[in-house]
Amino acid sequence: MKIAIYPGSFDPITKGHLDILKNAAGIFDKVIIAVAHNGEKKGFLSVNERVELIKQSVNGLENVEVDAFEGLTIEYAKKHGAEILIRGLRAVSDFEFEMQLSQTNSALCEDIKTVFLTTKPKYNFISSSTIREILNNNGDISKFVPEPVFEYLKNKGRE
Ligand code: ADP
């Protein structure tokens, strides 16, 4: 059984993340999408909110689980019997950071491999940070995020 972990901040999950996740779910037996707690960075959404929105967005993907974790990704992967980490690549600008991250993980644990996936071109430019920026300026994010995220953030803005 090939288990893959798709780790990230997902603050919030976007259609780009979802496309990567669907591709991974088609390749591996089980994919765990896992929100990383980042102690240093105060997020836009809480980890619980992010997990809940991912759960609502992945409805229908039967071999996908949603979770959150703290600490090293490789330790989390080992604990779940996963040998694969999924990461997405958008542009050359992602490459340097992603390469360094995957090589660090592989130096820490050589059994764990990183697999890079790309999205459909129409989702390629989407990032959580630009979505937060659009929201801050009262712009329309409906094209960029799954429906449950759109509804949640629309209502959250009114609070
Ligand atoms: P990070 O883990 O660096 O905080 P994110 O949570 O935003 O990043 O994203 C998790 C992973 O998904 C990263 O590998 C990132 O490059 C990838 N990713 C995010 N958005 C897209 C997209 N639109 N197309 C392809 N990959 C993406």
XYZ file of C-alpha atoms and ligand atoms in Angstrom:
186
model
C 0.000 0.000 0.000
C 1.525 3.302 -1.102
C 0.680 6.082 1.324
C 1.555 9.687 0.515
C 1.485 12.775 2.723
C 0.631 16.162 1.216
C 1.924 18.621 3.838
C 1.496 22.384 3.771
C 0.009 25.473 5.366
C -3.224 25.492 3.333
C -4.110 28.918 4.723
C -6.628 28.607 3.039
C -6.797 25.601 0.710
C -7.121 26.697 -2.948
C -8.211 25.109 -6.203
C -4.495 24.685 -6.965
C -3.977 22.575 -3.821
C -7.131 20.599 -4.589
C -5.965 19.829 -8.126
C -2.612 18.554 -6.814
C -4.475 16.476 -4.218
C -6.787 14.919 -6.843
C -3.805 14.010 -9.008
C -2.039 12.435 -6.036
C -5.176 10.513 -5.034
C -5.248 9.029 -8.533
C -1.676 7.779 -8.210
C -1.367 6.572 -4.597
C -3.490 4.194 -2.514
C -3.988 6.718 0.260
C -3.152 10.423 0.546
C -3.118 12.264 3.867
C -3.360 16.014 3.421
C -1.814 17.402 6.595
C -1.868 20.980 7.851
C 1.464 21.875 9.420
C 1.349 23.861 12.667
C 3.907 26.594 12.335
C 4.734 27.919 15.787
C 6.552 30.985 14.463
C 3.895 32.155 12.054
C 0.465 33.272 13.196
C -1.849 32.104 10.464
C -4.748 33.854 8.818
C -7.052 30.928 9.727
C -6.584 28.657 12.732
C -5.321 25.120 12.064
C -8.771 23.788 13.044
C -10.494 26.087 10.562
C -8.107 24.994 7.804
C -8.649 21.295 8.553
C -12.427 21.769 8.600
C -12.411 23.627 5.257
C -10.209 20.955 3.677
C -12.597 18.250 4.924
C -15.528 20.049 3.315
C -13.577 20.558 0.068
C -12.383 16.967 -0.423
C -15.825 15.402 -0.212
C -15.968 12.473 -2.594
C -12.245 11.697 -2.634
C -12.422 8.342 -0.919
C -8.735 7.614 -0.426
C -7.981 11.039 1.093
C -7.662 11.749 4.832
C -7.314 15.176 6.425
C -5.151 15.820 9.460
C -2.864 18.328 11.201
C 0.580 17.825 12.668
C 3.372 19.500 14.578
C 7.074 18.854 14.223
C 9.068 17.318 11.412
C 7.160 16.150 8.340
C 9.342 13.031 8.024
C 8.461 11.968 11.579
C 4.794 12.422 10.805
C 5.232 10.424 7.577
C 7.042 7.588 9.385
C 4.300 7.428 12.004
C 1.726 6.927 9.267
C 3.724 4.413 7.232
C 4.120 6.880 4.364
C 7.152 6.866 2.090
C 6.080 9.671 -0.187
C 5.723 13.408 0.321
C 3.727 15.337 -2.251
C 4.645 18.910 -3.085
C 3.390 21.163 -5.856
C 5.445 23.194 -8.281
C 4.067 26.326 -9.873
C 6.970 28.207 -11.387
C 10.733 28.307 -11.347
C 10.384 30.527 -8.278
C 9.089 27.536 -6.257
C 11.910 25.324 -7.426
C 14.790 26.478 -5.241
C 12.845 26.293 -1.987
C 11.151 22.994 -2.846
C 14.441 21.432 -3.944
C 16.129 22.446 -0.682
C 13.198 21.137 1.348
C 13.099 17.774 -0.439
C 16.855 17.312 -0.168
C 16.769 18.178 3.536
C 13.999 15.651 4.114
C 15.848 13.032 2.149
C 19.041 13.702 4.133
C 17.048 13.280 7.356
C 15.379 10.102 6.162
C 16.463 8.493 2.922
C 13.467 6.156 2.707
C 11.106 9.064 2.208
C 10.871 10.456 -1.330
C 9.312 13.705 -2.484
C 7.123 13.591 -5.577
C 6.414 16.906 -7.327
C 3.157 17.448 -9.142
C 1.859 20.348 -11.214
C -1.669 21.648 -11.665
C -3.731 22.387 -14.727
C -2.486 25.695 -16.189
C -5.667 27.512 -15.094
C -4.786 26.873 -11.417
C -1.081 27.315 -11.693
C -0.803 30.939 -10.555
C -3.040 30.576 -7.482
C -1.485 30.937 -4.042
C -2.955 31.227 -0.543
C -1.088 34.495 -0.017
C -2.642 36.196 -3.069
C -6.051 34.964 -1.944
C -5.538 36.564 1.476
C -4.459 39.763 -0.282
C -7.551 39.811 -2.526
C -9.774 39.200 0.512
C -8.142 42.012 2.462
C -9.049 44.291 -0.393
C -12.628 42.999 -0.673
C -12.006 41.327 -4.034
C -13.736 38.268 -5.482
C -11.972 34.994 -4.664
C -14.703 32.667 -5.944
C -12.664 31.484 -8.958
C -9.667 30.517 -6.858
C -10.982 28.549 -3.887
C -13.328 25.563 -3.415
C -16.976 26.526 -2.783
C -16.966 25.739 0.989
C -13.933 28.020 1.448
C -15.617 30.806 -0.498
C -18.796 30.546 1.603
C -16.891 30.382 4.890
C -14.668 33.370 4.134
C -17.584 35.418 2.824
C -19.434 34.901 6.115
C -16.305 35.321 8.239
C -15.751 38.740 6.636
C -19.154 39.852 7.948
C -18.456 38.906 11.574
P 3.801 25.947 2.224
O 3.762 24.516 2.641
O 5.084 26.341 1.575
O 3.277 26.918 3.236
P 1.260 25.867 0.805
O 0.541 25.326 1.962
O 0.699 27.125 0.232
O 2.800 26.070 0.979
O 1.275 24.759 -0.359
C 1.644 23.431 -0.152
C 2.257 22.891 -1.431
O 1.369 23.072 -2.540
C 3.569 23.572 -1.834
O 4.423 22.580 -2.383
C 3.161 24.549 -2.896
O 4.204 24.800 -3.821
C 2.027 23.774 -3.573
N 1.079 24.659 -4.264
C 0.346 25.649 -3.737
N -0.436 26.236 -4.676
C -0.179 25.590 -5.842
C -0.628 25.722 -7.192
N -1.510 26.677 -7.526
N -0.119 24.900 -8.126
C 0.790 23.971 -7.787
N 1.271 23.780 -6.549
C 0.797 24.570 -5.582
